[in-house]
PDB file of C-alpha atoms in Angstrom:
ATOM      1  CA  MET A  75      -0.410-167.776  34.291  1.00 55.00           C
ATOM      2  CA  THR A  76      -1.897-164.360  35.035  1.00 56.00           C
ATOM      3  CA  ILE A  77       0.184-161.260  35.888  1.00 51.00           C
ATOM      4  CA  PHE A  78      -1.099-161.423  39.559  1.00 51.00           C
ATOM      5  CA  ALA A  79      -0.053-165.112  39.881  1.00 56.00           C
ATOM      6  CA  GLN A  80       3.464-164.380  38.493  1.00 55.00           C
ATOM      7  CA  LEU A  81       3.850-161.630  40.834  1.00 56.00           C
ATOM      8  CA  LYS A  82       2.529-163.594  43.804  1.00 56.00           C
ATOM      9  CA  ARG A  83       4.978-166.574  42.920  1.00 57.00           C
ATOM     10  CA  LYS A  84       7.996-164.252  42.449  1.00 57.00           C
ATOM     11  CA  GLN A  85       7.281-162.582  46.067  1.00 59.00           C
ATOM     12  CA  SER A  86       6.578-165.937  47.715  1.00 58.00           C
ATOM     13  CA  GLN A  87       9.790-167.451  46.555  1.00 63.00           C
ATOM     14  CA  ARG A  88      11.707-165.020  48.862  1.00 81.00           C
ATOM     15  CA  MET A  89       9.966-166.357  51.910  1.00 94.00           C
ATOM     16  CA  LYS A  90      10.696-169.403  54.011  1.00 95.00           C
ATOM     17  CA  TYR A  91       6.998-170.323  54.430  1.00 97.00           C
ATOM     18  CA  LYS A  92       4.576-170.071  51.396  1.00 96.00           C
ATOM     19  CA  ARG A  93       1.404-171.229  53.211  1.00 98.00           C
ATOM     20  CA  ILE A  94       0.728-170.657  56.980  1.00 98.00           C
ATOM     21  CA  LEU A  95      -1.668-171.509  59.538  1.00 98.00           C
ATOM     22  CA  LEU A  96      -1.924-168.623  62.067  1.00 98.00           C
ATOM     23  CA  LYS A  97      -3.373-169.680  65.454  1.00 98.00           C
ATOM     24  CA  LEU A  98      -4.525-166.696  67.732  1.00 96.00           C
ATOM     25  CA  SER A  99      -6.083-166.846  70.953  1.00 92.00           C
ATOM     26  CA  GLY A 100      -9.270-165.157  71.730  1.00 91.00           C
ATOM     27  CA  GLU A 101      -7.870-163.454  74.679  1.00 88.00           C
ATOM     28  CA  ALA A 102      -5.301-161.746  72.500  1.00 88.00           C
ATOM     29  CA  LEU A 103      -8.228-159.849  71.008  1.00 90.00           C
ATOM     30  CA  MET A 104      -9.074-158.368  74.319  1.00 89.00           C
ATOM     31  CA  GLY A 105      -5.995-156.101  74.290  1.00 84.00           C
ATOM     32  CA  ASP A 106      -6.171-154.306  77.681  1.00 84.00           C
ATOM     33  CA  ARG A 107      -9.739-154.906  78.195  1.00 84.00           C
ATOM     34  CA  GLN A 108     -11.319-157.454  80.668  1.00 82.00           C
ATOM     35  CA  TYR A 109     -13.361-159.138  77.922  1.00 83.00           C
ATOM     36  CA  GLY A 110     -14.639-158.479  74.265  1.00 88.00           C
ATOM     37  CA  ILE A 111     -12.832-157.287  71.325  1.00 93.00           C
ATOM     38  CA  ASP A 112     -10.248-154.245  71.351  1.00 93.00           C
ATOM     39  CA  PRO A 113     -10.603-152.500  67.765  1.00 94.00           C
ATOM     40  CA  LYS A 114      -7.003-151.193  68.179  1.00 95.00           C
ATOM     41  CA  ARG A 115      -5.544-154.551  68.735  1.00 94.00           C
ATOM     42  CA  LEU A 116      -7.603-155.921  65.887  1.00 95.00           C
ATOM     43  CA  ALA A 117      -6.210-153.250  63.504  1.00 96.00           C
ATOM     44  CA  GLU A 118      -2.792-153.979  64.627  1.00 96.00           C
ATOM     45  CA  TYR A 119      -2.975-157.774  63.902  1.00 97.00           C
ATOM     46  CA  ALA A 120      -4.712-156.808  60.564  1.00 98.00           C
ATOM     47  CA  ASP A 121      -1.386-154.631  59.756  1.00 98.00           C
ATOM     48  CA  GLU A 122       0.950-157.544  60.712  1.00 97.00           C
ATOM     49  CA  ILE A 123      -0.970-160.108  58.448  1.00 98.00           C
ATOM     50  CA  LYS A 124      -1.080-157.521  55.614  1.00 98.00           C
ATOM     51  CA  GLU A 125       2.594-157.295  55.592  1.00 97.00           C
ATOM     52  CA  ILE A 126       3.068-161.013  54.893  1.00 98.00           C
ATOM     53  CA  HIS A 127       0.121-161.071  52.601  1.00 97.00           C
ATOM     54  CA  ASP A 128       1.765-158.486  50.480  1.00 96.00           C
ATOM     55  CA  LYS A 129       4.831-160.688  50.299  1.00 96.00           C
ATOM     56  CA  GLY A 130       2.578-163.534  48.489  1.00 96.00           C
ATOM     57  CA  VAL A 131       2.288-165.769  51.723  1.00 98.00           C
ATOM     58  CA  GLU A 132      -1.065-167.790  51.597  1.00 98.00           C
ATOM     59  CA  ILE A 133      -2.680-167.288  54.992  1.00 98.00           C
ATOM     60  CA  ALA A 134      -5.227-169.419  56.834  1.00 98.00           C
ATOM     61  CA  ILE A 135      -6.221-168.289  60.387  1.00 98.00           C
ATOM     62  CA  VAL A 136      -7.918-169.970  63.443  1.00 98.00           C
ATOM     63  CA  ILE A 137      -8.941-167.896  66.329  1.00 96.00           C
ATOM     64  CA  GLY A 138     -10.125-168.997  69.885  1.00 94.00           C
ATOM     65  CA  GLY A 139     -13.060-167.774  71.557  1.00 92.00           C
ATOM     66  CA  GLY A 140     -11.938-167.214  75.276  1.00 89.00           C
ATOM     67  CA  ASN A 141     -12.516-163.553  75.089  1.00 90.00           C
ATOM     68  CA  ILE A 142     -16.285-164.143  74.774  1.00 87.00           C
ATOM     69  CA  PHE A 143     -16.914-167.598  76.207  1.00 75.00           C
ATOM     70  CA  ARG A 144     -15.125-170.451  77.404  1.00 63.00           C
ATOM     71  CA  GLY A 145     -16.830-173.846  77.422  1.00 54.00           C
ATOM     72  CA  VAL A 146     -14.927-175.353  80.296  1.00 58.00           C
ATOM     73  CA  ALA A 147     -15.763-172.274  82.756  1.00 63.00           C
ATOM     74  CA  GLY A 148     -19.484-172.716  81.737  1.00 60.00           C
ATOM     75  CA  ALA A 149     -19.357-176.339  82.589  1.00 59.00           C
ATOM     76  CA  SER A 150     -17.705-175.784  85.991  1.00 58.00           C
ATOM     77  CA  ASN A 151     -20.672-173.407  86.887  1.00 73.00           C
ATOM     78  CA  GLY A 152     -23.142-176.246  86.156  1.00 76.00           C
ATOM     79  CA  MET A 153     -23.741-175.870  82.630  1.00 80.00           C
ATOM     80  CA  ASP A 154     -23.578-178.937  80.279  1.00 86.00           C
ATOM     81  CA  ARG A 155     -19.943-179.305  78.850  1.00 86.00           C
ATOM     82  CA  VAL A 156     -21.294-180.098  75.428  1.00 91.00           C
ATOM     83  CA  GLN A 157     -23.704-177.172  75.401  1.00 89.00           C
ATOM     84  CA  GLY A 158     -20.840-174.794  76.709  1.00 87.00           C
ATOM     85  CA  ASP A 159     -18.301-176.027  74.023  1.00 90.00           C
ATOM     86  CA  TYR A 160     -21.028-175.186  71.256  1.00 92.00           C
ATOM     87  CA  MET A 161     -21.316-171.615  72.726  1.00 91.00           C
ATOM     88  CA  GLY A 162     -17.539-171.487  72.553  1.00 91.00           C
ATOM     89  CA  MET A 163     -17.585-172.526  68.807  1.00 94.00           C
ATOM     90  CA  LEU A 164     -20.039-169.682  68.217  1.00 94.00           C
ATOM     91  CA  ALA A 165     -17.579-167.074  70.148  1.00 94.00           C
ATOM     92  CA  THR A 166     -14.879-168.154  67.541  1.00 96.00           C
ATOM     93  CA  VAL A 167     -17.223-167.256  64.748  1.00 97.00           C
ATOM     94  CA  ILE A 168     -17.936-163.789  66.166  1.00 96.00           C
ATOM     95  CA  ASN A 169     -14.104-163.250  66.442  1.00 96.00           C
ATOM     96  CA  GLY A 170     -13.558-164.529  62.905  1.00 97.00           C
ATOM     97  CA  MET A 171     -16.099-162.070  61.638  1.00 97.00           C
ATOM     98  CA  ALA A 172     -14.395-159.204  63.527  1.00 97.00           C
ATOM     99  CA  LEU A 173     -10.996-160.166  62.162  1.00 97.00           C
ATOM    100  CA  GLN A 174     -12.586-160.574  58.647  1.00 98.00           C
ATOM    101  CA  GLY A 175     -13.857-157.025  58.961  1.00 97.00           C
ATOM    102  CA  ALA A 176     -10.544-155.579  60.006  1.00 97.00           C
ATOM    103  CA  LEU A 177      -8.698-157.481  57.175  1.00 98.00           C
ATOM    104  CA  GLU A 178     -11.048-156.216  54.524  1.00 98.00           C
ATOM    105  CA  ASP A 179     -10.820-152.653  55.801  1.00 97.00           C
ATOM    106  CA  LYS A 180      -6.891-152.960  54.860  1.00 97.00           C
ATOM    107  CA  GLY A 181      -7.968-154.058  51.528  1.00 97.00           C
ATOM    108  CA  MET A 182      -7.517-157.800  51.632  1.00 98.00           C
ATOM    109  CA  LEU A 183      -9.843-160.474  50.176  1.00 98.00           C
ATOM    110  CA  THR A 184     -11.118-162.836  52.816  1.00 98.00           C
ATOM    111  CA  ARG A 185     -13.440-166.009  53.285  1.00 98.00           C
ATOM    112  CA  LEU A 186     -14.954-167.146  56.607  1.00 98.00           C
ATOM    113  CA  GLN A 187     -15.561-170.876  56.596  1.00 98.00           C
ATOM    114  CA  THR A 188     -17.251-172.498  59.639  1.00 98.00           C
ATOM    115  CA  ALA A 189     -17.454-176.120  60.754  1.00 97.00           C
ATOM    116  CA  LEU A 190     -21.021-175.282  61.745  1.00 97.00           C
ATOM    117  CA  LYS A 191     -23.349-174.399  58.930  1.00 95.00           C
ATOM    118  CA  ILE A 192     -24.331-170.655  59.349  1.00 95.00           C
ATOM    119  CA  GLU A 193     -24.982-169.835  55.580  1.00 93.00           C
ATOM    120  CA  ALA A 194     -26.082-166.197  56.243  1.00 95.00           C
ATOM    121  CA  ILE A 195     -22.573-165.270  57.253  1.00 95.00           C
ATOM    122  CA  ALA A 196     -20.092-167.874  56.403  1.00 97.00           C
ATOM    123  CA  GLU A 197     -19.428-170.586  53.887  1.00 97.00           C
ATOM    124  CA  PRO A 198     -19.317-174.229  55.229  1.00 97.00           C
ATOM    125  CA  TYR A 199     -15.761-175.596  55.571  1.00 98.00           C
ATOM    126  CA  ILE A 200     -14.860-177.490  52.467  1.00 97.00           C
ATOM    127  CA  LYS A 201     -11.176-178.352  51.875  1.00 98.00           C
ATOM    128  CA  ARG A 202     -11.046-178.053  48.150  1.00 98.00           C
ATOM    129  CA  ARG A 203     -12.639-174.704  48.195  1.00 98.00           C
ATOM    130  CA  ALA A 204     -10.580-173.429  51.088  1.00 98.00           C
ATOM    131  CA  VAL A 205      -7.320-174.517  49.194  1.00 98.00           C
ATOM    132  CA  ARG A 206      -8.527-172.791  46.074  1.00 98.00           C
ATOM    133  CA  HIS A 207      -9.174-169.562  48.177  1.00 98.00           C
ATOM    134  CA  LEU A 208      -5.638-169.737  49.376  1.00 98.00           C
ATOM    135  CA  GLU A 209      -4.243-170.189  45.778  1.00 97.00           C
ATOM    136  CA  LYS A 210      -6.085-167.157  44.755  1.00 97.00           C
ATOM    137  CA  GLY A 211      -4.410-165.043  47.382  1.00 97.00           C
ATOM    138  CA  ARG A 212      -7.694-164.924  49.611  1.00 98.00           C
ATOM    139  CA  ILE A 213      -7.152-165.041  53.586  1.00 98.00           C
ATOM    140  CA  VAL A 214      -9.255-168.068  54.887  1.00 98.00           C
ATOM    141  CA  ILE A 215     -10.467-167.684  58.494  1.00 98.00           C
ATOM    142  CA  PHE A 216     -11.642-170.929  59.947  1.00 98.00           C
ATOM    143  CA  GLY A 217     -14.296-170.679  62.614  1.00 97.00           C
ATOM    144  CA  ALA A 218     -16.343-172.924  64.905  1.00 97.00           C
ATOM    145  CA  GLY A 219     -13.280-175.213  65.725  1.00 96.00           C
ATOM    146  CA  THR A 220     -13.717-178.654  64.528  1.00 97.00           C
ATOM    147  CA  GLY A 221     -17.393-178.630  64.832  1.00 97.00           C
ATOM    148  CA  ASN A 222     -17.318-181.008  67.630  1.00 96.00           C
ATOM    149  CA  PRO A 223     -17.303-180.577  71.378  1.00 95.00           C
ATOM    150  CA  TYR A 224     -14.416-181.718  73.565  1.00 94.00           C
ATOM    151  CA  PHE A 225     -11.806-180.477  70.953  1.00 95.00           C
ATOM    152  CA  THR A 226      -9.909-177.185  71.301  1.00 94.00           C
ATOM    153  CA  THR A 227      -9.450-174.564  68.832  1.00 96.00           C
ATOM    154  CA  ASP A 228      -5.602-175.705  68.980  1.00 96.00           C
ATOM    155  CA  THR A 229      -6.703-179.043  67.597  1.00 97.00           C
ATOM    156  CA  ALA A 230      -8.737-177.279  65.058  1.00 98.00           C
ATOM    157  CA  ALA A 231      -5.846-175.208  63.901  1.00 98.00           C
ATOM    158  CA  VAL A 232      -3.511-178.176  63.459  1.00 98.00           C
ATOM    159  CA  LEU A 233      -6.288-180.211  61.845  1.00 98.00           C
ATOM    160  CA  ARG A 234      -7.083-177.291  59.294  1.00 98.00           C
ATOM    161  CA  GLY A 235      -3.339-176.881  58.801  1.00 98.00           C
ATOM    162  CA  VAL A 236      -2.820-180.520  57.844  1.00 98.00           C
ATOM    163  CA  GLU A 237      -5.840-180.597  55.500  1.00 98.00           C
ATOM    164  CA  VAL A 238      -4.759-177.364  53.653  1.00 98.00           C
ATOM    165  CA  ASN A 239      -1.187-178.528  53.509  1.00 98.00           C
ATOM    166  CA  ALA A 240       0.336-175.454  55.585  1.00 98.00           C
ATOM    167  CA  ASP A 241       4.045-175.382  55.729  1.00 98.00           C
ATOM    168  CA  VAL A 242       3.938-174.378  59.460  1.00 98.00           C
ATOM    169  CA  ILE A 243       1.624-173.777  62.392  1.00 98.00           C
ATOM    170  CA  LEU A 244       2.425-170.117  63.732  1.00 98.00           C
ATOM    171  CA  LYS A 245       1.042-169.938  67.318  1.00 97.00           C
ATOM    172  CA  GLY A 246       0.709-166.195  68.320  1.00 95.00           C
ATOM    173  CA  THR A 247       0.802-165.747  71.795  1.00 90.00           C
ATOM    174  CA  ARG A 248       1.756-163.028  74.502  1.00 86.00           C
ATOM    175  CA  VAL A 249       5.070-165.097  75.444  1.00 88.00           C
ATOM    176  CA  ASP A 250       7.959-164.929  72.944  1.00 92.00           C
ATOM    177  CA  GLY A 251       8.570-168.739  72.801  1.00 95.00           C
ATOM    178  CA  VAL A 252       8.697-172.079  74.731  1.00 95.00           C
ATOM    179  CA  TYR A 253      10.610-171.966  78.207  1.00 95.00           C
ATOM    180  CA  THR A 254      11.641-174.476  80.734  1.00 93.00           C
ATOM    181  CA  ALA A 255       8.751-173.027  82.926  1.00 90.00           C
ATOM    182  CA  ASP A 256       6.302-170.171  82.766  1.00 87.00           C
ATOM    183  CA  PRO A 257       8.399-167.124  82.228  1.00 87.00           C
ATOM    184  CA  GLU A 258       5.545-164.842  83.757  1.00 82.00           C
ATOM    185  CA  LYS A 259       5.857-166.689  87.124  1.00 88.00           C
ATOM    186  CA  ASN A 260       9.620-167.955  86.990  1.00 90.00           C
ATOM    187  CA  PRO A 261      12.100-165.215  85.985  1.00 87.00           C
ATOM    188  CA  ASP A 262      14.894-167.858  85.867  1.00 91.00           C
ATOM    189  CA  ALA A 263      12.913-169.858  83.093  1.00 93.00           C
ATOM    190  CA  ILE A 264      15.160-170.487  80.086  1.00 94.00           C
ATOM    191  CA  LYS A 265      13.818-169.995  76.508  1.00 95.00           C
ATOM    192  CA  PHE A 266      14.297-172.599  73.631  1.00 96.00           C
ATOM    193  CA  ASP A 267      15.196-171.400  70.203  1.00 96.00           C
ATOM    194  CA  ALA A 268      14.328-174.923  68.771  1.00 96.00           C
ATOM    195  CA  ILE A 269      13.150-178.108  70.308  1.00 96.00           C
ATOM    196  CA  SER A 270      12.046-181.525  69.109  1.00 96.00           C
ATOM    197  CA  PHE A 271       8.413-182.760  69.609  1.00 96.00           C
ATOM    198  CA  ASP A 272      10.035-185.610  71.616  1.00 95.00           C
ATOM    199  CA  ASP A 273      11.906-183.199  73.958  1.00 96.00           C
ATOM    200  CA  VAL A 274       8.630-181.162  74.566  1.00 95.00           C
ATOM    201  CA  LEU A 275       6.971-184.320  75.677  1.00 93.00           C
ATOM    202  CA  LYS A 276       9.938-185.591  77.718  1.00 94.00           C
ATOM    203  CA  LYS A 277      10.315-182.217  79.461  1.00 93.00           C
ATOM    204  CA  GLY A 278       6.455-182.028  80.031  1.00 91.00           C
ATOM    205  CA  LEU A 279       6.372-178.523  78.340  1.00 93.00           C
ATOM    206  CA  ASN A 280       3.224-176.762  77.400  1.00 88.00           C
ATOM    207  CA  VAL A 281       2.993-175.893  73.765  1.00 93.00           C
ATOM    208  CA  MET A 282      -0.535-177.064  72.629  1.00 94.00           C
ATOM    209  CA  ASP A 283      -3.079-179.512  74.102  1.00 92.00           C
ATOM    210  CA  THR A 284      -2.064-183.170  73.758  1.00 93.00           C
ATOM    211  CA  THR A 285      -4.459-183.986  70.858  1.00 95.00           C
ATOM    212  CA  ALA A 286      -3.164-180.856  68.675  1.00 96.00           C
ATOM    213  CA  PHE A 287       0.392-181.469  69.498  1.00 96.00           C
ATOM    214  CA  THR A 288       0.242-185.276  68.647  1.00 95.00           C
ATOM    215  CA  LEU A 289      -1.472-184.657  65.342  1.00 97.00           C
ATOM    216  CA  SER A 290       1.142-182.064  64.463  1.00 97.00           C
ATOM    217  CA  GLN A 291       3.887-184.601  65.349  1.00 96.00           C
ATOM    218  CA  GLU A 292       2.354-187.319  63.511  1.00 97.00           C
ATOM    219  CA  ASN A 293       2.205-185.299  60.286  1.00 97.00           C
ATOM    220  CA  ALA A 294       5.631-183.578  60.735  1.00 97.00           C
ATOM    221  CA  LEU A 295       4.039-180.238  60.652  1.00 98.00           C
ATOM    222  CA  PRO A 296       6.363-177.643  62.629  1.00 97.00           C
ATOM    223  CA  ILE A 297       5.060-175.248  65.099  1.00 98.00           C
ATOM    224  CA  VAL A 298       6.326-171.885  65.742  1.00 98.00           C
ATOM    225  CA  VAL A 299       5.584-170.240  69.121  1.00 97.00           C
ATOM    226  CA  PHE A 300       6.060-166.593  69.136  1.00 96.00           C
ATOM    227  CA  ASP A 301       4.910-163.187  70.484  1.00 95.00           C
ATOM    228  CA  MET A 302       2.268-161.886  68.113  1.00 95.00           C
ATOM    229  CA  ASN A 303       2.078-158.541  69.944  1.00 93.00           C
ATOM    230  CA  LYS A 304       5.564-157.437  68.926  1.00 94.00           C
ATOM    231  CA  LYS A 305       5.491-155.511  65.663  1.00 95.00           C
ATOM    232  CA  GLY A 306       7.192-157.244  62.788  1.00 96.00           C
ATOM    233  CA  ASN A 307       7.668-160.671  64.167  1.00 97.00           C
ATOM    234  CA  LEU A 308       5.119-162.313  61.824  1.00 97.00           C
ATOM    235  CA  LEU A 309       6.997-160.997  58.851  1.00 97.00           C
ATOM    236  CA  LYS A 310      10.447-162.045  60.194  1.00 97.00           C
ATOM    237  CA  ILE A 311       9.291-165.703  60.873  1.00 97.00           C
ATOM    238  CA  CYS A 312       7.945-165.857  57.319  1.00 97.00           C
ATOM    239  CA  GLU A 313      11.194-164.551  55.890  1.00 96.00           C
ATOM    240  CA  GLY A 314      13.232-167.120  57.891  1.00 95.00           C
ATOM    241  CA  GLU A 315      14.568-165.205  60.876  1.00 95.00           C
ATOM    242  CA  ASN A 316      14.829-166.867  64.248  1.00 93.00           C
ATOM    243  CA  VAL A 317      11.965-165.662  66.152  1.00 95.00           C
ATOM    244  CA  GLY A 318      10.102-167.462  69.137  1.00 95.00           C
ATOM    245  CA  THR A 319      10.586-171.149  69.526  1.00 97.00           C
ATOM    246  CA  VAL A 320      10.517-173.864  66.453  1.00 97.00           C
ATOM    247  CA  VAL A 321       9.044-177.176  67.493  1.00 97.00           C
ATOM    248  CA  ASN A 322      10.065-179.763  64.780  1.00 94.00           C
ATOM    249  CA  VAL A 323      10.794-183.518  64.403  1.00 81.00           C
TER     250      VAL A 323
END
């Protein structure tokens, strides 16, 4: 075992989660803008990711594309839904490239893999290659969703998480967990520190889309919903602190 591998193992042994799948929304990259990518927000996320990377956590990432294009919105304006969804997939690749640049500016090694073949800018998604990159300490960004229309990036995140044997799905949002109602609309909404998959379904709570949530439940892959915009939250979760809401079996 190399010195790097020994150091990485020693660091990761202190962490609750050794390998994570981080799901970020495209809208989160907008910052205070109306659309596009805010370089300041991108740099902040890179700093947060570097903190856990330096602790030896293996990191895979899926980003949405809503800040650039949303397929459903295109369909509602008369565009073919399938065409719109493919445009949305390309938007996730753009976001993946932006995050890749921000991470590499901080000195981290990355690989961008896409479900659609775009050899000039990214590797095609191959499970074994993705796992090997993670084992070597590289951050793997998965772009283009599942490569199929009618599937969200939430579903892509859980699918990739299952495939690379992630310990947890970390869903970074602008809300600090799962509530009984939308806390931005209802000030009386109560936050759950932990909740089971079954209770989420019984209460009709919105954590992820149904396909993604069911896939996570069937594979007993826990989901943590947390506020990605609060500095230090990502590290606290990986260290085992109670941040956000944990959805588990």
